[in-house]
Each structure stands twice: as C-alpha cells, then as structure tokens.
C-alpha cells in the first residue's frame, strides 16, 4: 500500500493507515505503536505513544523529528516488524472532560467576574466566554478522536488574558498551552512534547468566513493524548 | 541614578503572584506571566526582584508601598539563566530609586509571535520554584 498524506506541520496518523509495533528494536524506548513511512529515501516511524517521529538513519543511528510530508510505504514484511492492531477506543466519549469543566465554573464567579480581580487591572470573565470556550474544547476533543482514535486528556482551565480562557495540559506526552480570546474567535497555542518537538501559533482566527471552525489549526497542534 | 548591572545566569529572580492567580489546586495561572502593559515610553516587561539586592520575603512585603496586603501575594523564583534559555527573552536589571533589585524579564509583550511559548515556559518554571506559598 502506498499513500500520500497532506502536508502538515505535525503529521497525524489516521485510522486508514497501517499500524505496527517494533519488537527487538535496538532502542528500548521505541516499544510503542508505530507506522512505517518512507520519505526521501529514509525510513521514518511514527511513534504513537511519544507522538513523534523516529528517523532510521543508514548508519543505524536514530533521531526523533517532525516532518512536513511523507509517504506510507505499507507494512514491512521484515522479521523485526510484527503486525498488531493499534490500541484505540471504539467511540468518542467526552465525559472525561466533565470534571475539569466543573472545576472551571469559578471563572465567572467572584472575584473573577469583576475587573481588577488580580489587583493589576485584569478584565473580568463572563459565563458566555467560558461556555463558548468549553464548546470549542469539545470540538477539539472530537476532532482529535476522529483523527487519532484517542481521547484528549483533560486540561486545566484557567482565567486567561484580557477576559479569555487558557487551557493547560501538563500531562501525558505534551506541555500544551492553548489560549482563546474573550470572544473565542482566535486561538494562540504552544506545545512541546517530551522529544522537544514544538508547535506554536498566535492569534489565529478560529473560524473561516463561512463561520465554520478552521479545523486546519487542529492538525498543527501536538495533541494532548497519552 | 543607580548603576545598571549584568545579572549572572545563576542568580535568582523573585516574582510576586497574587492569590487570585493561583487556583485551589496550587496551579499558577499562565495569566500571571502576561506583563501589565506599560506606557509606551517604558519597555514592556515582567517585573521581578534580583536576588543580589532582595529576598523573597522583601519581595512579598514591597506591596505595602502600594497599599496592598503582602499576605495576598505568593513569591516564586526564576533562575536568570533558565529564563534566558527560553529564547528571545531578556533579563535586565532596571533599578528604581526605591528598589535597587528591580529587574525586568523582557521580550514578552502581548501578541508577539512566540509569546504563548514564553508564557508556557515561565509558568512551568515558576510552578517548580515556590519561595513563599500562601
């Protein structure tokens, strides 16, 4: 099977791709699920648990990296690869976010509902902003599930900048700060995984002119999954 | 006028955090590290105190001068070198008449292309270095 995926800053693996697991690999840390790909003559493996790429250099050295485009070359027949189904959930379930959302309701209550709640001039927060932010979070969680078949981890939800909301993940594989503005019309994000892959963007419009979410943003964010 | 000195990488920088910028689980809000906008003639920056001329306790008590309650403020610390290591961030001694320790973490104005990364990194570093918890 050969398949070309669209160009992305941070490539994602879809359900349609071939998955495998490396066994007897020299680097013991790579005992996770992977998908083999070929790009410019080299072999890359996508490590689903680490959310990054493993580059197999001709001299046997390895290097984790992120790529902008790649080709899947199918499941290798070599002995070191052993076919195995990817661990995945059967359905989307966002109830795991509920606890984090319930904890966040303080954001539109005193003292955070009034300006200058930090004695430094910060703006107050509204229930409307939090509700719209939570809706956005659900949309993001759904998108990640549709593309990775994994639920995102629950974020910490904080009062953000200028009346906006911050989502912070410091669990799983990634340290991700996602900030939405007061109108939940723009997003800024910065993510770094344990292999020091970074993705970031600032003040990116969340909606297209047709008032639909610009899902292209989501594909560029290192996902907060286990 | 006080002399502006170079802050060594190994020195600490103390930073006050208002109690409302810490949630009930002890997490410091990233918002704590968004600098307050200054007038245009003053460079943007996050105010901190250099450990050469101040302590964590002195940093906390300083808010009395602004008629604020010191008990409403926790203090965290950064290491100057770690802050510089974030990249595109500066640490500058900015002494005031009434505060020789005053310094600025510069390079984090709002809506700069990399400011979200800087805020995330500062939050991560601060969360690991409580000096005075409240």
Coordinates of C-alpha atoms in Angstrom, one line a residue:
Chain A
X1 CA 0.0 0.0 0.0
X2 CA 1.3 3.5 -0.8
X3 CA -0.4 6.6 0.4
X4 CA 0.5 10.2 0.4
X5 CA -0.8 12.3 3.2
X6 CA -1.4 16.0 3.1
X7 CA 1.3 18.4 4.1
X8 CA 1.1 19.3 7.8
X9 CA 3.4 20.8 10.3
X10 CA 2.8 18.0 12.6
X11 CA 1.6 14.9 10.8
X12 CA -1.2 12.8 12.1
X13 CA -1.9 9.1 11.6
X14 CA -5.4 8.2 10.6
X15 CA -7.4 5.1 11.1
X16 CA -6.9 4.1 7.5
X17 CA -3.1 3.9 7.8
X18 CA -1.2 0.7 8.6
X19 CA -0.1 0.3 12.1
X20 CA 2.6 -1.9 13.6
X21 CA 4.8 -2.4 16.5
X22 CA 8.5 -2.7 16.6
X23 CA 10.0 -5.5 18.5
X24 CA 13.6 -6.3 19.2
X25 CA 14.5 -2.8 18.3
X26 CA 17.9 -1.6 19.4
X27 CA 16.5 1.4 21.2
X28 CA 14.4 0.0 24.0
X29 CA 12.4 3.2 24.3
X30 CA 10.7 2.6 21.0
X31 CA 8.5 -0.2 22.1
X32 CA 5.4 1.7 21.1
X33 CA 3.0 1.6 18.2
X34 CA 4.4 2.9 15.0
X35 CA 3.6 3.3 11.4
X36 CA 6.4 2.9 8.9
X37 CA 6.8 5.6 6.3
X38 CA 9.3 6.5 3.6
X39 CA 10.5 10.0 2.8
X40 CA 13.4 11.0 0.6
X41 CA 14.7 7.5 0.7
X42 CA 14.8 7.2 4.5
X43 CA 12.5 5.2 6.8
X44 CA 10.5 7.0 9.4
X45 CA 8.4 5.5 12.1
X46 CA 5.6 7.3 13.8
X47 CA 5.6 6.6 17.5
X48 CA 2.1 6.9 18.7
X49 CA 2.8 6.9 22.4
X50 CA 5.5 9.5 22.1
X51 CA 3.7 11.4 19.4
X52 CA 6.8 12.0 17.3
X53 CA 8.9 10.5 14.5
X54 CA 11.7 8.2 14.7
X55 CA 14.2 8.5 11.9
X56 CA 16.2 5.5 11.0
X57 CA 19.5 6.7 9.5
X58 CA 21.6 4.4 7.3
X59 CA 24.3 4.2 9.9
X60 CA 21.9 2.8 12.4
X61 CA 21.5 6.0 14.5
X62 CA 18.1 7.2 15.3
X63 CA 16.7 10.7 15.6
X64 CA 13.3 11.9 16.6
X65 CA 11.9 14.6 14.4
X66 CA 8.8 16.1 12.9
X67 CA 8.1 16.1 9.2
X68 CA 6.1 18.2 6.9
X69 CA 5.1 15.5 4.4
X70 CA 5.6 11.8 4.0
X71 CA 4.5 8.6 2.3
X72 CA 3.4 5.5 3.9
X73 CA 5.1 2.5 2.2
X74 CA 3.0 -0.2 3.8
X75 CA 3.6 -2.7 6.4
X76 CA 7.1 -4.2 6.1
X77 CA 7.5 -7.9 5.8
X78 CA 10.8 -7.9 7.6
X79 CA 11.1 -10.1 10.7
X80 CA 11.6 -7.2 13.1
X81 CA 8.1 -5.9 12.4
X82 CA 5.1 -7.6 13.8
X83 CA 1.6 -6.7 12.8
X84 CA -0.6 -5.7 15.7
X85 CA -3.8 -3.7 15.9
X86 CA -3.5 -0.2 17.2
X87 CA -4.9 0.4 20.7
X88 CA -7.9 2.5 20.1
X89 CA -11.2 3.4 21.7
X90 CA -14.4 2.4 20.0
X91 CA -16.4 5.5 20.4
X92 CA -16.0 9.2 21.2
X93 CA -16.7 10.0 24.9
X94 CA -16.1 13.4 26.2
X95 CA -17.5 12.8 29.7
X96 CA -13.8 12.6 30.9
X97 CA -13.7 16.4 30.4
X98 CA -16.6 17.0 32.7
X99 CA -14.6 17.1 35.9
X100 CA -12.2 19.7 34.5
X101 CA -15.2 21.7 33.2
X102 CA -17.0 21.7 36.6
X103 CA -13.9 22.9 38.3
X104 CA -13.7 25.8 35.9
X105 CA -17.0 27.4 36.8
X106 CA -15.3 29.5 39.4
X107 CA -14.0 31.6 36.5
X108 CA -17.2 33.6 36.1
X109 CA -17.8 33.9 39.8
X110 CA -16.4 36.5 42.3
X111 CA -13.8 37.8 42.3
X112 CA -13.1 36.8 38.7
X113 CA -16.3 38.3 37.3
X114 CA -15.1 41.8 38.1
X115 CA -12.3 43.8 36.5
X116 CA -9.1 44.2 38.5
X117 CA -9.6 40.8 40.2
X118 CA -5.8 40.4 40.4
X119 CA -5.1 44.0 41.7
X120 CA -3.3 44.5 38.4
X121 CA -6.1 45.6 36.1
X122 CA -7.1 42.3 34.6
X123 CA -10.5 42.1 32.9
X124 CA -13.3 40.1 34.5
X125 CA -14.8 37.0 32.9
X126 CA -18.2 36.0 31.7
X127 CA -20.2 32.8 31.7
X128 CA -20.6 33.3 28.0
X129 CA -16.9 33.2 27.3
X130 CA -16.4 30.1 29.4
X131 CA -19.4 28.3 27.7
X132 CA -18.0 29.2 24.3
X133 CA -14.6 28.1 25.3
X134 CA -15.9 24.7 26.5
X135 CA -17.8 24.3 23.3
X136 CA -14.5 24.9 21.5
X137 CA -12.8 22.3 23.7
X138 CA -15.4 19.7 22.9
X139 CA -14.9 20.4 19.2
X140 CA -11.2 20.0 19.5
X141 CA -11.6 16.7 21.5
X142 CA -14.0 15.4 18.9
X143 CA -11.6 16.3 16.1
X144 CA -8.7 14.6 17.8
X145 CA -10.8 11.5 18.4
X146 CA -11.8 11.4 14.7
X147 CA -8.2 11.6 13.6
X148 CA -6.3 9.7 16.2
X149 CA -9.0 7.5 17.8
X150 CA -7.9 8.7 21.2
X151 CA -9.5 10.9 23.7
X152 CA -7.6 14.0 24.7
X153 CA -6.5 14.3 28.3
X154 CA -8.5 16.7 30.5
X155 CA -6.9 20.2 30.6
X156 CA -6.6 22.6 33.5
X157 CA -8.9 25.5 32.6
X158 CA -7.8 29.0 33.8
X159 CA -8.9 32.6 33.5
X160 CA -6.8 33.9 30.6
X161 CA -5.6 37.1 29.1
X162 CA -8.0 40.0 28.5
X163 CA -11.1 38.1 29.6
X164 CA -10.1 35.0 27.6
X165 CA -9.7 31.4 28.7
X166 CA -6.5 29.3 29.0
X167 CA -6.3 25.5 28.6
X168 CA -3.2 24.0 30.0
X169 CA -2.1 20.4 29.6
X170 CA 1.0 19.2 31.5
X171 CA 0.1 15.6 31.5
X172 CA 0.7 12.8 29.0
X173 CA 3.2 13.4 26.3
X174 CA 2.9 17.2 26.0
X175 CA 3.1 20.5 27.7
X176 CA 0.4 22.5 25.8
X177 CA -0.9 25.9 26.5
X178 CA -3.9 26.9 24.4
X179 CA -5.4 30.4 24.8
X180 CA -8.7 31.6 23.4
X181 CA -9.7 35.2 23.4
X182 CA -12.7 36.7 25.1
X183 CA -14.9 36.2 22.0
X184 CA -13.5 32.7 21.4
X185 CA -12.7 33.9 17.9
X186 CA -8.9 33.5 18.0
X187 CA -6.5 30.9 19.3
X188 CA -2.9 31.0 20.4
X189 CA -1.1 27.9 21.3
X190 CA 2.3 26.5 22.2
X191 CA 3.1 22.8 22.6
X192 CA 6.2 20.9 23.4
X193 CA 6.4 17.2 23.6
X194 CA 9.0 15.1 25.5
X195 CA 11.2 14.9 22.4
X196 CA 11.3 18.7 22.3
X197 CA 9.1 18.9 19.2
X198 CA 7.4 22.3 19.3
X199 CA 4.3 23.6 17.6
X200 CA 3.0 27.1 18.1
X201 CA 0.8 29.7 16.7
X202 CA -0.5 33.1 17.8
X203 CA -3.8 34.9 17.3
X204 CA -5.1 32.6 14.6
X205 CA -8.7 33.0 13.6
X206 CA -10.8 30.1 14.7
X207 CA -13.5 30.5 12.2
X208 CA -13.5 30.8 8.4
X209 CA -15.5 33.3 6.6
X210 CA -18.4 30.9 6.5
X211 CA -18.4 30.9 10.3
X212 CA -17.2 27.3 10.5
X213 CA -14.3 26.2 12.6
X214 CA -11.0 26.3 10.8
X215 CA -10.1 22.7 11.6
X216 CA -6.7 23.1 9.8
X217 CA -5.5 24.7 13.0
X218 CA -6.1 21.5 15.0
X219 CA -3.8 19.4 12.8
X220 CA -0.9 21.7 13.6
X221 CA -1.2 21.3 17.4
X222 CA 0.7 18.4 19.1
X223 CA -2.3 16.6 20.5
X224 CA -2.6 16.2 24.3
X225 CA -3.1 12.4 24.4
X226 CA -1.4 9.6 26.4
Chain B
X1 CA 20.9 57.2 39.4
X2 CA 21.8 53.6 40.2
X3 CA 24.2 51.6 38.0
X4 CA 22.7 49.0 35.8
X5 CA 24.4 45.7 36.3
X6 CA 24.6 42.4 34.4
X7 CA 22.6 39.7 36.2
X8 CA 24.5 36.5 36.3
X9 CA 22.8 33.4 34.9
X10 CA 22.9 31.6 38.3
X11 CA 21.1 34.3 40.2
X12 CA 17.5 34.2 41.2
X13 CA 14.7 36.5 40.2
X14 CA 11.8 36.8 42.6
X15 CA 8.3 37.3 41.3
X16 CA 5.1 38.1 43.2
X17 CA 2.0 36.2 42.3
X18 CA -1.4 37.4 43.5
X19 CA -3.5 34.9 45.4
X20 CA -6.2 35.0 42.7
X21 CA -3.6 33.9 40.2
X22 CA -3.3 30.6 42.0
X23 CA -6.1 28.1 41.8
X24 CA -7.3 25.9 44.7
X25 CA -5.1 23.1 43.5
X26 CA -2.0 25.3 43.7
X27 CA -1.6 25.8 40.0
X28 CA -0.2 29.2 38.9
X29 CA -2.3 30.7 36.2
X30 CA -0.4 31.3 32.9
X31 CA -2.1 34.8 33.1
X32 CA 0.3 35.6 36.0
X33 CA 3.1 36.0 33.5
X34 CA 1.4 38.2 31.0
X35 CA 3.1 41.5 31.7
X36 CA 1.0 44.5 32.6
X37 CA 1.1 47.0 29.7
X38 CA 3.3 49.8 30.4
X39 CA 3.2 53.3 28.9
X40 CA 4.9 53.4 25.5
X41 CA 8.0 55.1 26.9
X42 CA 8.7 52.3 29.2
X43 CA 9.8 48.9 27.8
X44 CA 7.4 46.1 28.4
X45 CA 8.5 43.5 30.8
X46 CA 7.6 41.3 33.8
X47 CA 8.8 42.9 37.0
X48 CA 11.0 40.8 39.2
X49 CA 13.5 41.4 42.0
X50 CA 17.1 40.3 41.6
X51 CA 18.3 38.2 44.5
X52 CA 21.5 40.2 44.8
X53 CA 19.6 43.1 46.4
X54 CA 16.4 41.4 47.6
X55 CA 15.0 38.4 49.2
X56 CA 11.7 36.5 48.7
X57 CA 10.3 38.0 51.9
X58 CA 11.3 41.5 50.9
X59 CA 9.7 41.0 47.5
X60 CA 6.4 40.0 49.2
X61 CA 6.4 42.9 51.7
X62 CA 7.1 45.5 49.0
X63 CA 3.4 45.7 48.0
X64 CA 2.8 47.6 51.2
X65 CA 4.1 50.6 49.4
X66 CA 1.1 50.3 47.1
X67 CA -1.3 49.8 50.0
X68 CA -1.7 46.2 49.2
X69 CA -1.7 43.3 51.6
X70 CA 1.5 41.2 51.4
X71 CA -0.4 38.2 52.6
X72 CA -2.3 38.2 49.3
X73 CA 0.9 37.5 47.4
X74 CA 3.0 34.4 47.0
X75 CA 6.5 34.6 45.7
X76 CA 8.1 32.3 43.1
X77 CA 11.6 32.4 41.7
X78 CA 13.2 32.0 38.3
X79 CA 16.8 31.4 37.6
X80 CA 18.1 34.1 35.2
X81 CA 19.9 31.6 33.0
X82 CA 16.8 29.4 32.7
X83 CA 14.7 32.4 31.7
X84 CA 17.3 33.4 29.1
X85 CA 17.3 29.8 27.9
X86 CA 13.7 30.2 26.8
X87 CA 14.9 32.1 23.9
X88 CA 14.1 35.7 22.7
X89 CA 13.7 36.6 26.3
X90 CA 15.9 39.0 28.2
X91 CA 16.7 39.6 31.8
X92 CA 17.6 43.2 32.5
X93 CA 18.5 45.0 35.7
X94 CA 16.2 48.0 35.9
X95 CA 16.9 49.6 39.3
X96 CA 14.5 52.1 40.8
X97 CA 15.2 54.8 43.4
X98 CA 13.2 52.8 45.9
X99 CA 14.1 49.4 44.7
X100 CA 17.7 48.6 43.7
X101 CA 16.7 45.0 43.0
X102 CA 14.0 45.8 40.4
X103 CA 14.6 43.9 37.1
X104 CA 12.6 43.0 34.1
X105 CA 12.0 39.9 32.1
X106 CA 11.7 41.4 28.7
X107 CA 10.6 40.2 25.3
X108 CA 7.2 39.0 26.3
X109 CA 4.8 41.7 25.1
X110 CA 1.3 40.5 24.2
X111 CA 0.6 39.3 20.7
X112 CA 4.2 38.6 19.9
X113 CA 4.6 35.6 17.7
X114 CA 6.2 33.5 20.3
X115 CA 4.7 34.9 23.4
X116 CA 2.5 31.8 24.1
X117 CA 5.6 29.7 24.3
X118 CA 7.3 32.1 26.6
X119 CA 4.2 32.2 28.9
X120 CA 4.1 28.4 28.9
X121 CA 7.7 28.1 29.8
X122 CA 7.6 30.8 32.6
X123 CA 4.6 29.0 34.1
X124 CA 6.4 25.7 34.0
X125 CA 9.5 27.1 35.7
X126 CA 7.6 29.1 38.3
X127 CA 5.4 26.1 39.3
X128 CA 8.6 24.3 40.3
X129 CA 10.1 27.1 42.4
X130 CA 7.9 28.4 45.2
X131 CA 9.6 30.7 47.6
X132 CA 6.6 31.8 49.6
X133 CA 3.4 29.9 49.3
X134 CA 0.1 31.2 50.6

